[in-house]
mmCIF file of N, CA and C in Angstrom:
data_model
loop_
_atom_site.group_PDB
_atom_site.id
_atom_site.type_symbol
_atom_site.label_atom_id
_atom_site.label_comp_id
_atom_site.label_asym_id
_atom_site.label_seq_id
_atom_site.Cartn_x
_atom_site.Cartn_y
_atom_site.Cartn_z
ATOM 1 N N MET A 252 -78.718 88.922 -21.767
ATOM 2 C CA MET A 252 -78.292 88.796 -23.155
ATOM 3 C C MET A 252 -79.289 87.891 -23.882
ATOM 4 N N ASP A 253 -79.482 88.143 -25.138
ATOM 5 C CA ASP A 253 -80.284 87.293 -26.005
ATOM 6 C C ASP A 253 -79.337 86.656 -27.014
ATOM 7 N N TYR A 254 -79.802 85.636 -27.708
ATOM 8 C CA TYR A 254 -78.934 84.904 -28.622
ATOM 9 C C TYR A 254 -79.651 84.564 -29.919
ATOM 10 N N LEU A 255 -78.852 84.318 -30.953
ATOM 11 C CA LEU A 255 -79.355 83.815 -32.225
ATOM 12 C C LEU A 255 -78.804 82.400 -32.395
ATOM 13 N N LEU A 256 -79.690 81.472 -32.731
ATOM 14 C CA LEU A 256 -79.309 80.087 -32.988
ATOM 15 C C LEU A 256 -79.604 79.775 -34.448
ATOM 16 N N LYS A 257 -78.617 79.224 -35.136
ATOM 17 C CA LYS A 257 -78.796 78.877 -36.548
ATOM 18 C C LYS A 257 -79.098 77.389 -36.676
ATOM 19 N N THR A 258 -79.998 77.072 -37.601
ATOM 20 C CA THR A 258 -80.313 75.677 -37.888
ATOM 21 C C THR A 258 -80.639 75.509 -39.361
ATOM 22 N N GLU A 259 -80.284 74.361 -39.893
ATOM 23 C CA GLU A 259 -80.654 74.010 -41.268
ATOM 24 C C GLU A 259 -82.074 73.439 -41.192
ATOM 25 N N PRO A 260 -83.063 74.114 -41.808
ATOM 26 C CA PRO A 260 -84.456 73.685 -41.644
ATOM 27 C C PRO A 260 -84.735 72.261 -42.118
ATOM 28 N N SER A 261 -83.943 71.736 -43.053
ATOM 29 C CA SER A 261 -84.172 70.352 -43.491
ATOM 30 C C SER A 261 -83.716 69.352 -42.415
ATOM 31 N N THR A 262 -82.861 69.812 -41.496
ATOM 32 C CA THR A 262 -82.400 68.968 -40.393
ATOM 33 C C THR A 262 -83.300 69.145 -39.170
ATOM 34 N N TYR A 263 -83.523 70.387 -38.772
ATOM 35 C CA TYR A 263 -84.409 70.699 -37.647
ATOM 36 C C TYR A 263 -84.903 72.128 -37.837
ATOM 37 N N SER A 264 -86.194 72.275 -38.057
ATOM 38 C CA SER A 264 -86.755 73.596 -38.354
ATOM 39 C C SER A 264 -87.489 74.172 -37.148
ATOM 40 N N PHE A 265 -87.827 75.451 -37.252
ATOM 41 C CA PHE A 265 -88.621 76.067 -36.195
ATOM 42 C C PHE A 265 -89.986 75.385 -36.104
ATOM 43 N N ALA A 266 -90.529 74.936 -37.229
ATOM 44 C CA ALA A 266 -91.806 74.195 -37.210
ATOM 45 C C ALA A 266 -91.665 72.912 -36.383
ATOM 46 N N ASP A 267 -90.508 72.249 -36.475
ATOM 47 C CA ASP A 267 -90.257 71.057 -35.648
ATOM 48 C C ASP A 267 -90.288 71.432 -34.169
ATOM 49 N N LEU A 268 -89.629 72.532 -33.834
ATOM 50 C CA LEU A 268 -89.606 72.995 -32.438
ATOM 51 C C LEU A 268 -91.018 73.336 -31.967
ATOM 52 N N GLN A 269 -91.799 74.007 -32.805
ATOM 53 C CA GLN A 269 -93.176 74.342 -32.417
ATOM 54 C C GLN A 269 -93.991 73.078 -32.170
ATOM 55 N N ARG A 270 -93.822 72.085 -33.034
ATOM 56 C CA ARG A 270 -94.572 70.841 -32.891
ATOM 57 C C ARG A 270 -94.176 70.115 -31.603
ATOM 58 N N GLU A 271 -92.858 70.081 -31.321
ATOM 59 C CA GLU A 271 -92.357 69.379 -30.132
ATOM 60 C C GLU A 271 -92.462 70.231 -28.865
ATOM 61 N N LYS A 272 -92.630 71.527 -29.019
ATOM 62 C CA LYS A 272 -92.727 72.518 -27.937
ATOM 63 C C LYS A 272 -91.395 72.778 -27.226
ATOM 64 N N THR A 273 -90.619 71.721 -26.947
ATOM 65 C CA THR A 273 -89.297 71.886 -26.318
ATOM 66 C C THR A 273 -88.309 70.972 -27.026
ATOM 67 N N THR A 274 -87.023 71.275 -26.877
ATOM 68 C CA THR A 274 -85.990 70.413 -27.445
ATOM 69 C C THR A 274 -84.685 70.615 -26.694
ATOM 70 N N ILE A 275 -83.776 69.689 -26.926
ATOM 71 C CA ILE A 275 -82.395 69.834 -26.471
ATOM 72 C C ILE A 275 -81.622 70.338 -27.688
ATOM 73 N N TRP A 276 -81.038 71.539 -27.590
ATOM 74 C CA TRP A 276 -80.280 72.114 -28.709
ATOM 75 C C TRP A 276 -78.882 71.530 -28.660
ATOM 76 N N ASP A 277 -78.569 70.692 -29.643
ATOM 77 C CA ASP A 277 -77.274 70.021 -29.646
ATOM 78 C C ASP A 277 -76.610 70.170 -31.011
ATOM 79 N N GLY A 278 -75.499 69.493 -31.190
ATOM 80 C CA GLY A 278 -74.813 69.520 -32.471
ATOM 81 C C GLY A 278 -73.867 70.700 -32.657
ATOM 82 N N VAL A 279 -73.650 71.482 -31.607
ATOM 83 C CA VAL A 279 -72.755 72.637 -31.687
ATOM 84 C C VAL A 279 -71.345 72.171 -31.328
ATOM 85 N N SER A 280 -70.374 72.453 -32.206
ATOM 86 C CA SER A 280 -69.006 72.021 -31.922
ATOM 87 C C SER A 280 -67.981 73.154 -31.995
ATOM 88 N N ASN A 281 -68.338 74.273 -32.618
ATOM 89 C CA ASN A 281 -67.416 75.401 -32.717
ATOM 90 C C ASN A 281 -67.134 75.950 -31.314
ATOM 91 N N PRO A 282 -65.861 76.145 -30.948
ATOM 92 C CA PRO A 282 -65.529 76.616 -29.596
ATOM 93 C C PRO A 282 -66.176 77.956 -29.227
ATOM 94 N N VAL A 283 -66.255 78.895 -30.160
ATOM 95 C CA VAL A 283 -66.867 80.196 -29.862
ATOM 96 C C VAL A 283 -68.379 80.031 -29.675
ATOM 97 N N ALA A 284 -69.017 79.229 -30.532
ATOM 98 C CA ALA A 284 -70.456 78.974 -30.399
ATOM 99 C C ALA A 284 -70.747 78.267 -29.069
ATOM 100 N N LEU A 285 -69.887 77.312 -28.688
ATOM 101 C CA LEU A 285 -70.067 76.618 -27.402
ATOM 102 C C LEU A 285 -69.915 77.587 -26.235
ATOM 103 N N LYS A 286 -68.953 78.490 -26.327
ATOM 104 C CA LYS A 286 -68.761 79.496 -25.272
ATOM 105 C C LYS A 286 -70.031 80.349 -25.128
ATOM 106 N N ASN A 287 -70.605 80.747 -26.269
ATOM 107 C CA ASN A 287 -71.849 81.522 -26.233
ATOM 108 C C ASN A 287 -72.979 80.707 -25.614
ATOM 109 N N MET A 288 -73.062 79.429 -25.967
ATOM 110 C CA MET A 288 -74.122 78.581 -25.426
ATOM 111 C C MET A 288 -73.963 78.403 -23.914
ATOM 112 N N ARG A 289 -72.724 78.256 -23.472
ATOM 113 C CA ARG A 289 -72.480 78.088 -22.031
ATOM 114 C C ARG A 289 -72.843 79.346 -21.234
ATOM 115 N N ALA A 290 -72.907 80.491 -21.904
ATOM 116 C CA ALA A 290 -73.256 81.744 -21.225
ATOM 117 C C ALA A 290 -74.778 81.920 -21.092
ATOM 118 N N MET A 291 -75.559 81.102 -21.784
ATOM 119 C CA MET A 291 -77.022 81.239 -21.751
ATOM 120 C C MET A 291 -77.583 80.941 -20.367
ATOM 121 N N LYS A 292 -78.634 81.675 -20.028
ATOM 122 C CA LYS A 292 -79.329 81.495 -18.755
ATOM 123 C C LYS A 292 -80.807 81.201 -19.034
ATOM 124 N N PRO A 293 -81.460 80.432 -18.170
ATOM 125 C CA PRO A 293 -82.893 80.186 -18.354
ATOM 126 C C PRO A 293 -83.667 81.509 -18.441
ATOM 127 N N GLY A 294 -84.611 81.565 -19.362
ATOM 128 C CA GLY A 294 -85.425 82.764 -19.546
ATOM 129 C C GLY A 294 -84.901 83.697 -20.617
ATOM 130 N N GLU A 295 -83.652 83.503 -21.055
ATOM 131 C CA GLU A 295 -83.124 84.372 -22.114
ATOM 132 C C GLU A 295 -83.808 84.039 -23.435
ATOM 133 N N ARG A 296 -84.010 85.090 -24.224
ATOM 134 C CA ARG A 296 -84.716 84.942 -25.495
ATOM 135 C C ARG A 296 -83.741 84.562 -26.595
ATOM 136 N N LEU A 297 -84.244 83.757 -27.518
ATOM 137 C CA LEU A 297 -83.428 83.233 -28.604
ATOM 138 C C LEU A 297 -84.152 83.458 -29.917
ATOM 139 N N VAL A 298 -83.441 83.984 -30.904
ATOM 140 C CA VAL A 298 -84.021 84.072 -32.245
ATOM 141 C C VAL A 298 -83.513 82.867 -33.022
ATOM 142 N N ILE A 299 -84.416 82.235 -33.752
ATOM 143 C CA ILE A 299 -84.068 81.048 -34.530
ATOM 144 C C ILE A 299 -83.927 81.453 -35.992
ATOM 145 N N TYR A 300 -82.763 81.148 -36.541
ATOM 146 C CA TYR A 300 -82.405 81.534 -37.904
ATOM 147 C C TYR A 300 -82.287 80.283 -38.762
ATOM 148 N N HIS A 301 -83.008 80.249 -39.877
ATOM 149 C CA HIS A 301 -82.895 79.145 -40.825
ATOM 150 C C HIS A 301 -81.788 79.435 -41.831
ATOM 151 N N THR A 302 -80.865 78.491 -41.970
ATOM 152 C CA THR A 302 -79.795 78.599 -42.961
ATOM 153 C C THR A 302 -80.291 78.011 -44.282
ATOM 154 N N GLY A 303 -79.372 77.639 -45.159
ATOM 155 C CA GLY A 303 -79.745 77.008 -46.424
ATOM 156 C C GLY A 303 -80.407 77.994 -47.360
ATOM 157 N N ASP A 304 -81.429 77.532 -48.069
ATOM 158 C CA ASP A 304 -82.100 78.376 -49.058
ATOM 159 C C ASP A 304 -82.842 79.545 -48.420
ATOM 160 N N GLU A 305 -83.310 79.359 -47.187
ATOM 161 C CA GLU A 305 -84.152 80.383 -46.554
ATOM 162 C C GLU A 305 -83.367 81.613 -46.093
ATOM 163 N N LYS A 306 -82.293 81.403 -45.336
ATOM 164 C CA LYS A 306 -81.463 82.495 -44.803
ATOM 165 C C LYS A 306 -82.310 83.608 -44.201
ATOM 166 N N ALA A 307 -83.041 83.284 -43.116
ATOM 167 C CA ALA A 307 -83.915 84.273 -42.472
ATOM 168 C C ALA A 307 -84.165 83.886 -41.021
ATOM 169 N N VAL A 308 -84.385 84.912 -40.191
ATOM 170 C CA VAL A 308 -84.856 84.687 -38.826
ATOM 171 C C VAL A 308 -86.346 84.368 -38.938
ATOM 172 N N VAL A 309 -86.763 83.250 -38.337
ATOM 173 C CA VAL A 309 -88.140 82.793 -38.516
ATOM 174 C C VAL A 309 -88.943 82.688 -37.226
ATOM 175 N N GLY A 310 -88.254 82.616 -36.066
ATOM 176 C CA GLY A 310 -89.015 82.417 -34.838
ATOM 177 C C GLY A 310 -88.265 82.824 -33.595
ATOM 178 N N ILE A 311 -89.013 82.802 -32.492
ATOM 179 C CA ILE A 311 -88.477 83.159 -31.177
ATOM 180 C C ILE A 311 -88.628 81.950 -30.256
ATOM 181 N N ALA A 312 -87.579 81.679 -29.487
ATOM 182 C CA ALA A 312 -87.594 80.607 -28.500
ATOM 183 C C ALA A 312 -87.058 81.173 -27.188
ATOM 184 N N GLU A 313 -87.038 80.337 -26.167
ATOM 185 C CA GLU A 313 -86.536 80.751 -24.859
ATOM 186 C C GLU A 313 -85.691 79.626 -24.278
ATOM 187 N N ALA A 314 -84.543 79.976 -23.709
ATOM 188 C CA ALA A 314 -83.716 78.990 -23.011
ATOM 189 C C ALA A 314 -84.442 78.571 -21.734
ATOM 190 N N THR A 315 -84.503 77.265 -21.480
ATOM 191 C CA THR A 315 -85.166 76.787 -20.265
ATOM 192 C C THR A 315 -84.183 76.105 -19.317
ATOM 193 N N SER A 316 -82.910 76.091 -19.707
ATOM 194 C CA SER A 316 -81.877 75.536 -18.821
ATOM 195 C C SER A 316 -80.573 76.264 -19.097
ATOM 196 N N GLU A 317 -79.635 76.088 -18.204
ATOM 197 C CA GLU A 317 -78.268 76.487 -18.494
ATOM 198 C C GLU A 317 -77.662 75.378 -19.339
ATOM 199 N N ALA A 318 -76.522 75.639 -19.956
ATOM 200 C CA ALA A 318 -75.842 74.618 -20.749
ATOM 201 C C ALA A 318 -75.372 73.498 -19.818
ATOM 202 N N TYR A 319 -75.386 72.285 -20.358
ATOM 203 C CA TYR A 319 -74.896 71.127 -19.617
ATOM 204 C C TYR A 319 -74.239 70.169 -20.616
ATOM 205 N N PRO A 320 -73.410 69.229 -20.119
ATOM 206 C CA PRO A 320 -72.691 68.331 -21.031
ATOM 207 C C PRO A 320 -73.679 67.555 -21.923
ATOM 208 N N ASP A 321 -73.325 67.402 -23.200
ATOM 209 C CA ASP A 321 -74.167 66.686 -24.149
ATOM 210 C C ASP A 321 -74.282 65.220 -23.719
ATOM 211 N N PRO A 322 -75.496 64.756 -23.351
ATOM 212 C CA PRO A 322 -75.636 63.386 -22.863
ATOM 213 C C PRO A 322 -75.387 62.324 -23.941
ATOM 214 N N LYS A 323 -75.408 62.716 -25.214
ATOM 215 C CA LYS A 323 -75.207 61.754 -26.304
ATOM 216 C C LYS A 323 -73.741 61.642 -26.716
ATOM 217 N N GLN A 324 -72.889 62.498 -26.183
ATOM 218 C CA GLN A 324 -71.482 62.532 -26.594
ATOM 219 C C GLN A 324 -70.570 62.245 -25.412
ATOM 220 N N ARG A 325 -69.406 61.715 -25.722
ATOM 221 C CA ARG A 325 -68.425 61.446 -24.655
ATOM 222 C C ARG A 325 -67.441 62.582 -24.482
ATOM 223 N N ASP A 326 -67.507 63.566 -25.362
ATOM 224 C CA ASP A 326 -66.574 64.688 -25.320
ATOM 225 C C ASP A 326 -67.072 65.712 -24.297
ATOM 226 N N PRO A 327 -66.341 65.908 -23.195
ATOM 227 C CA PRO A 327 -66.799 66.837 -22.149
ATOM 228 C C PRO A 327 -66.842 68.300 -22.604
ATOM 229 N N LYS A 328 -66.202 68.605 -23.733
ATOM 230 C CA LYS A 328 -66.226 69.981 -24.238
ATOM 231 C C LYS A 328 -67.577 70.330 -24.861
ATOM 232 N N LEU A 329 -68.312 69.326 -25.319
ATOM 233 C CA LEU A 329 -69.583 69.578 -26.010
ATOM 234 C C LEU A 329 -70.705 69.825 -25.009
ATOM 235 N N ALA A 330 -71.561 70.776 -25.330
ATOM 236 C CA ALA A 330 -72.642 71.153 -24.423
ATOM 237 C C ALA A 330 -73.945 71.265 -25.206
ATOM 238 N N VAL A 331 -75.042 71.212 -24.465
ATOM 239 C CA VAL A 331 -76.386 71.393 -25.017
ATOM 240 C C VAL A 331 -77.145 72.342 -24.105
ATOM 241 N N VAL A 332 -78.268 72.834 -24.587
ATOM 242 C CA VAL A 332 -79.143 73.666 -23.762
ATOM 243 C C VAL A 332 -80.587 73.292 -24.109
ATOM 244 N N ASP A 333 -81.463 73.344 -23.127
ATOM 245 C CA ASP A 333 -82.879 73.076 -23.361
ATOM 246 C C ASP A 333 -83.555 74.384 -23.759
ATOM 247 N N LEU A 334 -84.494 74.282 -24.706
ATOM 248 C CA LEU A 334 -85.246 75.477 -25.078
ATOM 249 C C LEU A 334 -86.670 75.123 -25.447
ATOM 250 N N ARG A 335 -87.495 76.161 -25.472
ATOM 251 C CA ARG A 335 -88.900 75.975 -25.838
ATOM 252 C C ARG A 335 -89.282 77.011 -26.882
ATOM 253 N N ALA A 336 -90.219 76.628 -27.731
ATOM 254 C CA ALA A 336 -90.736 77.542 -28.750
ATOM 255 C C ALA A 336 -91.575 78.623 -28.083
ATOM 256 N N VAL A 337 -91.465 79.855 -28.554
ATOM 257 C CA VAL A 337 -92.306 80.954 -28.070
ATOM 258 C C VAL A 337 -93.289 81.349 -29.165
ATOM 259 N N GLU A 338 -92.772 81.796 -30.315
ATOM 260 C CA GLU A 338 -93.670 82.162 -31.415
ATOM 261 C C GLU A 338 -92.926 82.216 -32.737
ATOM 262 N N ARG A 339 -93.663 81.915 -33.796
ATOM 263 C CA ARG A 339 -93.144 82.101 -35.154
ATOM 264 C C ARG A 339 -93.321 83.576 -35.486
ATOM 265 N N LEU A 340 -92.340 84.172 -36.131
ATOM 266 C CA LEU A 340 -92.491 85.560 -36.572
ATOM 267 C C LEU A 340 -93.539 85.603 -37.688
ATOM 268 N N PRO A 341 -94.460 86.555 -37.631
ATOM 269 C CA PRO A 341 -95.459 86.669 -38.705
ATOM 270 C C PRO A 341 -94.810 86.854 -40.071
ATOM 271 N N ARG A 342 -93.640 87.481 -40.071
ATOM 272 C CA ARG A 342 -92.899 87.732 -41.311
ATOM 273 C C ARG A 342 -91.438 87.364 -41.086
ATOM 274 N N PRO A 343 -90.891 86.379 -41.844
ATOM 275 C CA PRO A 343 -89.461 86.060 -41.698
ATOM 276 C C PRO A 343 -88.597 87.288 -42.005
ATOM 277 N N VAL A 344 -87.464 87.388 -41.319
ATOM 278 C CA VAL A 344 -86.547 88.513 -41.536
ATOM 279 C C VAL A 344 -85.326 87.979 -42.284
ATOM 280 N N PRO A 345 -85.242 88.262 -43.594
ATOM 281 C CA PRO A 345 -84.155 87.708 -44.407
ATOM 282 C C PRO A 345 -82.789 88.309 -44.071
ATOM 283 N N LEU A 346 -81.754 87.499 -44.281
ATOM 284 C CA LEU A 346 -80.383 87.934 -44.045
ATOM 285 C C LEU A 346 -80.057 89.193 -44.853
ATOM 286 N N ALA A 347 -80.521 89.278 -46.084
ATOM 287 C CA ALA A 347 -80.236 90.459 -46.924
ATOM 288 C C ALA A 347 -80.753 91.735 -46.252
ATOM 289 N N GLU A 348 -81.916 91.642 -45.619
ATOM 290 C CA GLU A 348 -82.500 92.795 -44.918
ATOM 291 C C GLU A 348 -81.680 93.132 -43.669
ATOM 292 N N ILE A 349 -81.238 92.106 -42.959
ATOM 293 C CA ILE A 349 -80.418 92.301 -41.760
ATOM 294 C C ILE A 349 -79.099 92.982 -42.140
ATOM 295 N N LYS A 350 -78.491 92.527 -43.245
ATOM 296 C CA LYS A 350 -77.207 93.096 -43.671
ATOM 297 C C LYS A 350 -77.332 94.566 -44.059
ATOM 298 N N LYS A 351 -78.494 94.984 -44.552
ATOM 299 C CA LYS A 351 -78.692 96.381 -44.975
ATOM 300 C C LYS A 351 -78.990 97.313 -43.801
ATOM 301 N N ASP A 352 -79.407 96.747 -42.656
ATOM 302 C CA ASP A 352 -79.859 97.543 -41.513
ATOM 303 C C ASP A 352 -78.669 97.866 -40.606
ATOM 304 N N ARG A 353 -78.399 99.146 -40.404
ATOM 305 C CA ARG A 353 -77.238 99.567 -39.593
ATOM 306 C C ARG A 353 -77.313 99.079 -38.152
ATOM 307 N N ALA A 354 -78.516 98.773 -37.659
ATOM 308 C CA ALA A 354 -78.673 98.274 -36.285
ATOM 309 C C ALA A 354 -77.924 96.955 -36.077
ATOM 310 N N PHE A 355 -77.628 96.262 -37.179
ATOM 311 C CA PHE A 355 -76.991 94.951 -37.084
ATOM 312 C C PHE A 355 -75.528 94.962 -37.537
ATOM 313 N N ALA A 356 -74.930 96.132 -37.663
ATOM 314 C CA ALA A 356 -73.558 96.239 -38.168
ATOM 315 C C ALA A 356 -72.570 95.391 -37.363
ATOM 316 N N ASP A 357 -72.778 95.277 -36.046
ATOM 317 C CA ASP A 357 -71.836 94.508 -35.222
ATOM 318 C C ASP A 357 -72.348 93.112 -34.880
ATOM 319 N N LEU A 358 -73.456 92.683 -35.472
ATOM 320 C CA LEU A 358 -74.005 91.351 -35.217
ATOM 321 C C LEU A 358 -73.101 90.304 -35.876
ATOM 322 N N ALA A 359 -72.772 89.245 -35.145
ATOM 323 C CA ALA A 359 -71.891 88.203 -35.676
ATOM 324 C C ALA A 359 -72.464 87.557 -36.937
ATOM 325 N N LEU A 360 -73.772 87.514 -37.083
ATOM 326 C CA LEU A 360 -74.393 86.944 -38.280
ATOM 327 C C LEU A 360 -73.911 87.670 -39.539
ATOM 328 N N VAL A 361 -73.682 88.961 -39.409
ATOM 329 C CA VAL A 361 -73.215 89.780 -40.523
ATOM 330 C C VAL A 361 -71.686 89.658 -40.671
ATOM 331 N N ARG A 362 -70.991 89.612 -39.538
ATOM 332 C CA ARG A 362 -69.527 89.624 -39.548
ATOM 333 C C ARG A 362 -68.894 88.237 -39.655
ATOM 334 N N ILE A 363 -69.465 87.243 -38.964
ATOM 335 C CA ILE A 363 -68.893 85.885 -38.901
ATOM 336 C C ILE A 363 -69.998 84.922 -39.318
ATOM 337 N N GLY A 364 -70.198 84.799 -40.604
ATOM 338 C CA GLY A 364 -71.346 84.067 -41.134
ATOM 339 C C GLY A 364 -71.499 82.626 -40.701
ATOM 340 N N ARG A 365 -70.412 81.949 -40.347
ATOM 341 C CA ARG A 365 -70.502 80.521 -40.045
ATOM 342 C C ARG A 365 -70.802 80.212 -38.576
ATOM 343 N N LEU A 366 -70.763 81.190 -37.710
ATOM 344 C CA LEU A 366 -70.992 80.957 -36.285
ATOM 345 C C LEU A 366 -72.448 80.567 -36.036
ATOM 346 N N SER A 367 -72.690 79.466 -35.300
ATOM 347 C CA SER A 367 -74.052 78.930 -35.156
ATOM 348 C C SER A 367 -74.795 79.417 -33.916
ATOM 349 N N VAL A 368 -74.076 79.939 -32.924
ATOM 350 C CA VAL A 368 -74.703 80.489 -31.713
ATOM 351 C C VAL A 368 -73.990 81.802 -31.420
ATOM 352 N N MET A 369 -74.778 82.898 -31.363
ATOM 353 C CA MET A 369 -74.139 84.204 -31.187
ATOM 354 C C MET A 369 -75.017 85.119 -30.341
ATOM 355 N N PRO A 370 -74.400 86.031 -29.597
ATOM 356 C CA PRO A 370 -75.188 86.982 -28.815
ATOM 357 C C PRO A 370 -75.884 88.001 -29.713
ATOM 358 N N VAL A 371 -77.028 88.459 -29.224
ATOM 359 C CA VAL A 371 -77.816 89.501 -29.883
ATOM 360 C C VAL A 371 -78.129 90.533 -28.802
ATOM 361 N N SER A 372 -77.854 91.793 -29.065
ATOM 362 C CA SER A 372 -78.145 92.830 -28.062
ATOM 363 C C SER A 372 -79.657 92.998 -27.901
ATOM 364 N N ALA A 373 -80.065 93.603 -26.801
ATOM 365 C CA ALA A 373 -81.493 93.841 -26.554
ATOM 366 C C ALA A 373 -82.094 94.702 -27.668
ATOM 367 N N ASP A 374 -81.351 95.714 -28.127
ATOM 368 C CA ASP A 374 -81.843 96.572 -29.208
ATOM 369 C C ASP A 374 -81.978 95.797 -30.516
ATOM 370 N N GLN A 375 -81.011 94.925 -30.791
ATOM 371 C CA GLN A 375 -81.085 94.118 -32.008
ATOM 372 C C GLN A 375 -82.253 93.142 -31.937
ATOM 373 N N PHE A 376 -82.487 92.582 -30.757
ATOM 374 C CA PHE A 376 -83.621 91.667 -30.577
ATOM 375 C C PHE A 376 -84.929 92.401 -30.861
ATOM 376 N N LYS A 377 -85.072 93.592 -30.288
ATOM 377 C CA LYS A 377 -86.282 94.404 -30.520
ATOM 378 C C LYS A 377 -86.452 94.730 -31.999
ATOM 379 N N ARG A 378 -85.339 95.038 -32.663
ATOM 380 C CA ARG A 378 -85.382 95.379 -34.086
ATOM 381 C C ARG A 378 -85.829 94.167 -34.911
ATOM 382 N N ILE A 379 -85.331 92.983 -34.572
ATOM 383 C CA ILE A 379 -85.761 91.761 -35.276
ATOM 384 C C ILE A 379 -87.253 91.543 -35.083
ATOM 385 N N LEU A 380 -87.755 91.736 -33.858
ATOM 386 C CA LEU A 380 -89.196 91.593 -33.615
ATOM 387 C C LEU A 380 -89.985 92.574 -34.462
ATOM 388 N N LYS A 381 -89.502 93.805 -34.527
ATOM 389 C CA LYS A 381 -90.200 94.828 -35.324
ATOM 390 C C LYS A 381 -90.200 94.467 -36.818
ATOM 391 N N LEU A 382 -89.026 94.084 -37.340
ATOM 392 C CA LEU A 382 -88.921 93.711 -38.742
ATOM 393 C C LEU A 382 -89.773 92.471 -39.052
ATOM 394 N N GLY A 383 -89.891 91.587 -38.059
ATOM 395 C CA GLY A 383 -90.678 90.366 -38.238
ATOM 396 C C GLY A 383 -92.151 90.538 -37.929
ATOM 397 N N SER A 384 -92.573 91.783 -37.672
ATOM 398 C CA SER A 384 -93.976 92.122 -37.377
ATOM 399 C C SER A 384 -94.521 91.395 -36.152
ATOM 400 N N ALA A 385 -93.650 91.098 -35.185
ATOM 401 C CA ALA A 385 -94.078 90.433 -33.949
ATOM 402 C C ALA A 385 -94.730 91.456 -33.019
ATOM 403 N N LYS A 386 -95.507 90.958 -32.083
ATOM 404 C CA LYS A 386 -96.182 91.813 -31.111
ATOM 405 C C LYS A 386 -95.181 92.411 -30.130
#
């Protein structure tokens, strides 16, 4: 399975991830988003989506760990995952374009706009790469 991770670029952007190369993805508190994060496996591909004014998929990352308890929090329900930057998409894929494309009709980004971590099918991942002019 592949996943989409949402982030507010003014808080943490894909450019930040590229500069740092790796990060601990934290700050997720929604139970459904946490369930999705706990299902991640090392090597799974992740699309990074910027919220706010941008509203577009901007880059590709990869999970480098399974989910584990957030070391900064005392709440055992909270989890984090390690990831690394793979590549910035040559062309961002805006939410408006995703909503118009039938390939994404069942994508949670279209159906459940507030969810911050969601599964993406292999076909949807390929379609995002194509729309983003990735290799």
